[in-house]
Short mmCIF file of N, CA and C in Angstrom, two decimals:
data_model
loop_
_atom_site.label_atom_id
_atom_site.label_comp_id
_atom_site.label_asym_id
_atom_site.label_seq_id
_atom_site.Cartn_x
_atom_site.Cartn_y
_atom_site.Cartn_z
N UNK A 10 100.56 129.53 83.72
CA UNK A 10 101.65 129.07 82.90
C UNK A 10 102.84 128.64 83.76
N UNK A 11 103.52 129.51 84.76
CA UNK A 11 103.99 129.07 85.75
C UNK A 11 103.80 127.90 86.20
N UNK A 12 102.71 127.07 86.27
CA UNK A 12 101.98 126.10 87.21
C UNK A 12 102.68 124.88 86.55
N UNK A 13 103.02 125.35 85.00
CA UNK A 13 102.74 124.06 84.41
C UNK A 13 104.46 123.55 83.62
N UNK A 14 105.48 125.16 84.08
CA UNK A 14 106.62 124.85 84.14
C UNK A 14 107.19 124.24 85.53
N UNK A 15 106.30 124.32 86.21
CA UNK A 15 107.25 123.84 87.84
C UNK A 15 106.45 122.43 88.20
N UNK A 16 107.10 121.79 89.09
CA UNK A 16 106.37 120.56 89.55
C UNK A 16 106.65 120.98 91.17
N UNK A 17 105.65 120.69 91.97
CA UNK A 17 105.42 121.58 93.68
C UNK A 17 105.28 120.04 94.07
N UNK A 18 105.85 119.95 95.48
CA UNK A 18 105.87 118.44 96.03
C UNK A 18 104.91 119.43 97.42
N UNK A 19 104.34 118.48 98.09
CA UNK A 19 103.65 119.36 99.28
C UNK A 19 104.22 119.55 100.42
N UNK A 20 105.65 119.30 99.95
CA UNK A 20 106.67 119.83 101.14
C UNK A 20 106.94 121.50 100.89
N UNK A 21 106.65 121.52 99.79
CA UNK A 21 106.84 123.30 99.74
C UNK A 21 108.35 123.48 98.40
N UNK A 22 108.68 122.33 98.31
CA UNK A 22 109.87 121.96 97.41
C UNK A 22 109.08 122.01 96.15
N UNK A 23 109.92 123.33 94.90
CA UNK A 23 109.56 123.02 93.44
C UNK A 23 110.77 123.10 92.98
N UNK A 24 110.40 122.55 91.79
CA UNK A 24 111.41 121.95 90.38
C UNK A 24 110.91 122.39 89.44
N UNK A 25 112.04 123.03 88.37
CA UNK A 25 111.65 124.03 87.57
C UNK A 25 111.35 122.46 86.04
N UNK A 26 110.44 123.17 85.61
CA UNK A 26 110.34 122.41 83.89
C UNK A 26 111.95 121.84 83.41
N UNK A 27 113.04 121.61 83.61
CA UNK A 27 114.30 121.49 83.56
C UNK A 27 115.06 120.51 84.18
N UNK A 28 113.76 119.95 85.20
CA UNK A 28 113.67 119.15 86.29
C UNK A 28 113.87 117.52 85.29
N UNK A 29 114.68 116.92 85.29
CA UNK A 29 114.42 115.08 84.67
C UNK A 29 113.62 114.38 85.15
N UNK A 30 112.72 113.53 84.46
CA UNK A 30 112.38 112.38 84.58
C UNK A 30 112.61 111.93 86.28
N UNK A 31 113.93 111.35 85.81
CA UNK A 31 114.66 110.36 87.40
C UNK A 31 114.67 111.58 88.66
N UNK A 32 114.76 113.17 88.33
CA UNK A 32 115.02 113.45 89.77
C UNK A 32 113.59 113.54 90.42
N UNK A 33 112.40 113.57 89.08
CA UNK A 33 110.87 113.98 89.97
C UNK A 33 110.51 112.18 90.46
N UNK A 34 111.23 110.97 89.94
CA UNK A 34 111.11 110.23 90.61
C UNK A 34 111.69 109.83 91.70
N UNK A 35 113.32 110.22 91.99
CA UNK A 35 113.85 110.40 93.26
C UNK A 35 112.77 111.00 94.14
N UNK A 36 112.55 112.02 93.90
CA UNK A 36 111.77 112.69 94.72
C UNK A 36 110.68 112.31 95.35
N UNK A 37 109.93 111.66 94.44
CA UNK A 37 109.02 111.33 94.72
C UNK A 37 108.93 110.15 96.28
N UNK A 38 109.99 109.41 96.09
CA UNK A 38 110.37 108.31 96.58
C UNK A 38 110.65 108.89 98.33
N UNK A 39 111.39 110.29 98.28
CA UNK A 39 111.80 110.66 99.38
C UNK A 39 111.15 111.74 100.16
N UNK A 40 109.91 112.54 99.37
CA UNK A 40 109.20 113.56 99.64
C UNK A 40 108.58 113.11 100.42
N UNK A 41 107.41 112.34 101.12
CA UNK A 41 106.94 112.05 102.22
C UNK A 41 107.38 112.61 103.31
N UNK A 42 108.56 111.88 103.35
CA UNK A 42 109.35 112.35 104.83
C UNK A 42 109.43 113.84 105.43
N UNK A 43 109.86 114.84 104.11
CA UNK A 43 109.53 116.19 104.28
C UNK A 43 108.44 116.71 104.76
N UNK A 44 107.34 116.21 104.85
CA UNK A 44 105.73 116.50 105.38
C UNK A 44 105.75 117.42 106.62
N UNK A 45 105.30 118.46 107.06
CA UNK A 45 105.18 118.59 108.78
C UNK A 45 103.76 118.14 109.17
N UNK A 46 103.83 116.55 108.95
CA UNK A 46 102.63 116.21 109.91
C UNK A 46 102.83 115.05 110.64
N UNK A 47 101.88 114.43 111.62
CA UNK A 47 102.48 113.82 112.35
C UNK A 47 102.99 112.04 111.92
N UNK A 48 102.48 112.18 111.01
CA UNK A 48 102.36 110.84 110.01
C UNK A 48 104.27 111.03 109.03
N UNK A 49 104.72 111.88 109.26
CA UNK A 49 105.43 112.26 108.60
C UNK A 49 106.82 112.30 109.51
N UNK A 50 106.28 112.67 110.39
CA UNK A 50 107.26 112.60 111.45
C UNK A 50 107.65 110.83 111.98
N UNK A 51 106.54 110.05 111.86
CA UNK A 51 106.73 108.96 112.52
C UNK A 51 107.54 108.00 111.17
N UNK A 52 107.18 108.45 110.13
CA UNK A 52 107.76 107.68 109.12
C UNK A 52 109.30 108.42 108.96
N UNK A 53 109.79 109.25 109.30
CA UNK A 53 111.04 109.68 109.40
C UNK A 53 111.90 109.03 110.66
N UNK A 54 110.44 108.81 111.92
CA UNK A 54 111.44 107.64 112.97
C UNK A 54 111.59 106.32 112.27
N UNK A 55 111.01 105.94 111.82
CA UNK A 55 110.86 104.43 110.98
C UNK A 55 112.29 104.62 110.28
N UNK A 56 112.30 105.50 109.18
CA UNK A 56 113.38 105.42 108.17
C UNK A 56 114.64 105.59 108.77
N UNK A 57 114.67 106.56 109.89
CA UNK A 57 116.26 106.41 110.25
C UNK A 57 116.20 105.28 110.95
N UNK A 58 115.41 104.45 112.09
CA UNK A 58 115.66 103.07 112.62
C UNK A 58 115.85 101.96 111.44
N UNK A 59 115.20 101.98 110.06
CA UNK A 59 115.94 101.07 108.62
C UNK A 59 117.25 101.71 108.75
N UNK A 60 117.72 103.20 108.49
CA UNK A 60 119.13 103.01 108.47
C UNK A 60 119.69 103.05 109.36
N UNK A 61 120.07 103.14 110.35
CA UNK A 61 120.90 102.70 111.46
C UNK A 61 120.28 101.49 112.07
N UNK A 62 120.78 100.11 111.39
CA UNK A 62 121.05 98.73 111.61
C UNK A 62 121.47 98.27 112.84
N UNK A 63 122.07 98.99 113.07
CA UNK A 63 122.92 98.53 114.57
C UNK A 63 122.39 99.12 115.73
N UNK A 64 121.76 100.09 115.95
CA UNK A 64 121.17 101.08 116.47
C UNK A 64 121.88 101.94 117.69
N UNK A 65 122.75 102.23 117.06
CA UNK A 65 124.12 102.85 117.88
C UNK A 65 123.46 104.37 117.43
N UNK A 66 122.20 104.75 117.10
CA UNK A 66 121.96 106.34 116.93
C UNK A 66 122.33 107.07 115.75
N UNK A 67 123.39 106.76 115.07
CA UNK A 67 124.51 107.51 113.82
C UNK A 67 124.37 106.62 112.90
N UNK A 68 123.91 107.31 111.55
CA UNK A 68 123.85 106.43 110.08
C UNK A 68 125.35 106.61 109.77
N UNK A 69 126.21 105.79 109.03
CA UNK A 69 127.31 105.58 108.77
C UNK A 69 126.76 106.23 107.23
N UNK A 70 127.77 106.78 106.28
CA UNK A 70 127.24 106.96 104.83
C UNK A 70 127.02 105.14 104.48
N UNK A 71 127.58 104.23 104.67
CA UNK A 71 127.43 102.57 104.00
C UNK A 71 125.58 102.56 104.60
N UNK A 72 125.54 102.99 105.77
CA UNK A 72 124.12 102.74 106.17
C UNK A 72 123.16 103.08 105.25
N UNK A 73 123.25 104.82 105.22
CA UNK A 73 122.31 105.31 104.55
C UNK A 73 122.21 104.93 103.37
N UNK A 74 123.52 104.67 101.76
CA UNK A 74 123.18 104.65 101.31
C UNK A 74 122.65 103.02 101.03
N UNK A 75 123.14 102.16 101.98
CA UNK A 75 121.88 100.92 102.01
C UNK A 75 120.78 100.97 102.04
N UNK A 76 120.20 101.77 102.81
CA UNK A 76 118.86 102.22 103.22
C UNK A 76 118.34 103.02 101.94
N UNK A 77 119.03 104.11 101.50
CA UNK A 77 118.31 104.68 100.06
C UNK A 77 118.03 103.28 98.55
N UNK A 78 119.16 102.73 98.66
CA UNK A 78 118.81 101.90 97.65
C UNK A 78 117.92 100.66 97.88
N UNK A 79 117.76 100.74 99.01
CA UNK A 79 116.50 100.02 99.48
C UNK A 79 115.18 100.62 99.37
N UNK A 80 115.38 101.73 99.62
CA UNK A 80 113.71 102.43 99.02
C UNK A 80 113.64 102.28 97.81
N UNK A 81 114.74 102.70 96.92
CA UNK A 81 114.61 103.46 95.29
C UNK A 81 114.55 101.72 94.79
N UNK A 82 115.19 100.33 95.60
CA UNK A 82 114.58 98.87 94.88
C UNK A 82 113.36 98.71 94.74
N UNK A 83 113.01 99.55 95.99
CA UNK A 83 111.42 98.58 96.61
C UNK A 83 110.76 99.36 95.63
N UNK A 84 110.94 100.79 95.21
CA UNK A 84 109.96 101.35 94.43
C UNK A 84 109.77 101.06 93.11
N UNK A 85 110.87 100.98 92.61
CA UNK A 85 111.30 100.50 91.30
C UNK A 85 112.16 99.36 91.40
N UNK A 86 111.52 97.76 91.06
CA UNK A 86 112.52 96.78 91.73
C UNK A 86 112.74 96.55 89.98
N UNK A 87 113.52 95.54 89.71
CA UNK A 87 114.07 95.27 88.60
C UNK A 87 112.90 94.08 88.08
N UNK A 88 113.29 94.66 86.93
CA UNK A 88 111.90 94.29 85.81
C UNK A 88 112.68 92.66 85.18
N UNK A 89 111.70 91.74 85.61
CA UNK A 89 112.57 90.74 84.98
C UNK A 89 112.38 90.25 83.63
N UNK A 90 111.73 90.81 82.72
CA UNK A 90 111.78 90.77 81.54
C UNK A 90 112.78 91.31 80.76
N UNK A 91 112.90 92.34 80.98
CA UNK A 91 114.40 93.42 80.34
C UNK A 91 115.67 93.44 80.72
N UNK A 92 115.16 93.11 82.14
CA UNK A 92 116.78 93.09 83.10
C UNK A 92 117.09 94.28 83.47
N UNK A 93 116.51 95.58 83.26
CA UNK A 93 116.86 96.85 83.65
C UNK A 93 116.49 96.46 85.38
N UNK A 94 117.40 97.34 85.85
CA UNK A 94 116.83 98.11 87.26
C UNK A 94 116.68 99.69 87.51
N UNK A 95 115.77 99.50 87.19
CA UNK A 95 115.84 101.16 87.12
C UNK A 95 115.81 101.69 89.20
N UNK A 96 115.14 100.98 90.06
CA UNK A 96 115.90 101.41 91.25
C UNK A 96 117.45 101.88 91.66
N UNK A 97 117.89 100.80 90.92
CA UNK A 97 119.15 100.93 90.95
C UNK A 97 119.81 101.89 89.97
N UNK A 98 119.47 101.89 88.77
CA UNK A 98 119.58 102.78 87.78
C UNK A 98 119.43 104.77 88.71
N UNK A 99 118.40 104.84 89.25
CA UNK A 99 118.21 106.17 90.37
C UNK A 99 119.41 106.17 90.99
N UNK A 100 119.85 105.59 91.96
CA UNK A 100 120.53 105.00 93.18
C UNK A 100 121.76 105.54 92.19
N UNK A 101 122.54 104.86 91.31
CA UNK A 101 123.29 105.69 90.96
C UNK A 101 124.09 106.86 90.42
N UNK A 102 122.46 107.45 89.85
CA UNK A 102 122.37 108.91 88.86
C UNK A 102 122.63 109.68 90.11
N UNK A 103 122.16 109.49 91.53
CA UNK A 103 121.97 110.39 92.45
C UNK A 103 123.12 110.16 93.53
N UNK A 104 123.46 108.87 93.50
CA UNK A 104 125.02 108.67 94.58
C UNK A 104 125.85 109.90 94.79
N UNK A 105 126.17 111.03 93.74
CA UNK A 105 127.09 111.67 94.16
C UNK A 105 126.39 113.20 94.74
N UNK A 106 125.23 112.87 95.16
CA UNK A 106 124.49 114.31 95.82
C UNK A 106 124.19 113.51 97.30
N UNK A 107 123.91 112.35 97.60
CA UNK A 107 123.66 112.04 98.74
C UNK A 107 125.13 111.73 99.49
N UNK A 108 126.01 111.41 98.92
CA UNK A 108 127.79 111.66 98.94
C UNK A 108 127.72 112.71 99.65
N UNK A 109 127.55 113.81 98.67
CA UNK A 109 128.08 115.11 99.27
C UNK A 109 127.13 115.40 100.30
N UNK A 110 125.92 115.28 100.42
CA UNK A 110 124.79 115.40 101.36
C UNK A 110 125.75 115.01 102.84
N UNK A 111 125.61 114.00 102.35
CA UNK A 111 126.64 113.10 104.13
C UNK A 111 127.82 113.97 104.65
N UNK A 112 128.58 114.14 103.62
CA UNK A 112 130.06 114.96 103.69
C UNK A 112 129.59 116.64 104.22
#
């Protein structure tokens, strides 16, 4: 019963039944990286060389959150029938935790 209130990412990270929609898809989007394997590790060098553009070593917060709303487009790009973006739609439900994340 437990199993089926929580959602387990295989980073070892759970979310209780309470969990939204948008954050098990944030998640989804960014859980990879958490992995300890070596595939996991190399895609975490990849992602910080997308955000640090300049390659001065240091993500600026403008970097990163370029770089996040560049994943959360690519995953969810905007639907051109409706006009929603729901990438973007993420990108801003979550702006003020990756804010404070940086800070």
């Amino acid at each position: 019963m437990v199993a089926a209130m929580m959602r387990s990412f295989s980073s070892g990270l759970s979310v209780g039944k309470s969990a939204s929609k948008d954050l098990i898809k944030f998640m989804d989007c960014f859980q990879p990286l958490a992995e300890k394997t070596d595939e996991a590790q190399e895609a975490r060098k990849n992602a910080f060389s997308a955000a640090d553009p300049n390659g001065n070593g240091l993500c600026s917060l403008a970097e990163l959150e370029t770089w996040v709303l560049g994943v959360l487009v690519g995953k969810f790009p905007k639907d051109k029938k409706s006009g929603k973006e729901p990438g973007k739609d993420l990108w801003d439900a979550f702006r003020p935790s990756y804010i404070k994340a940086f800070s």
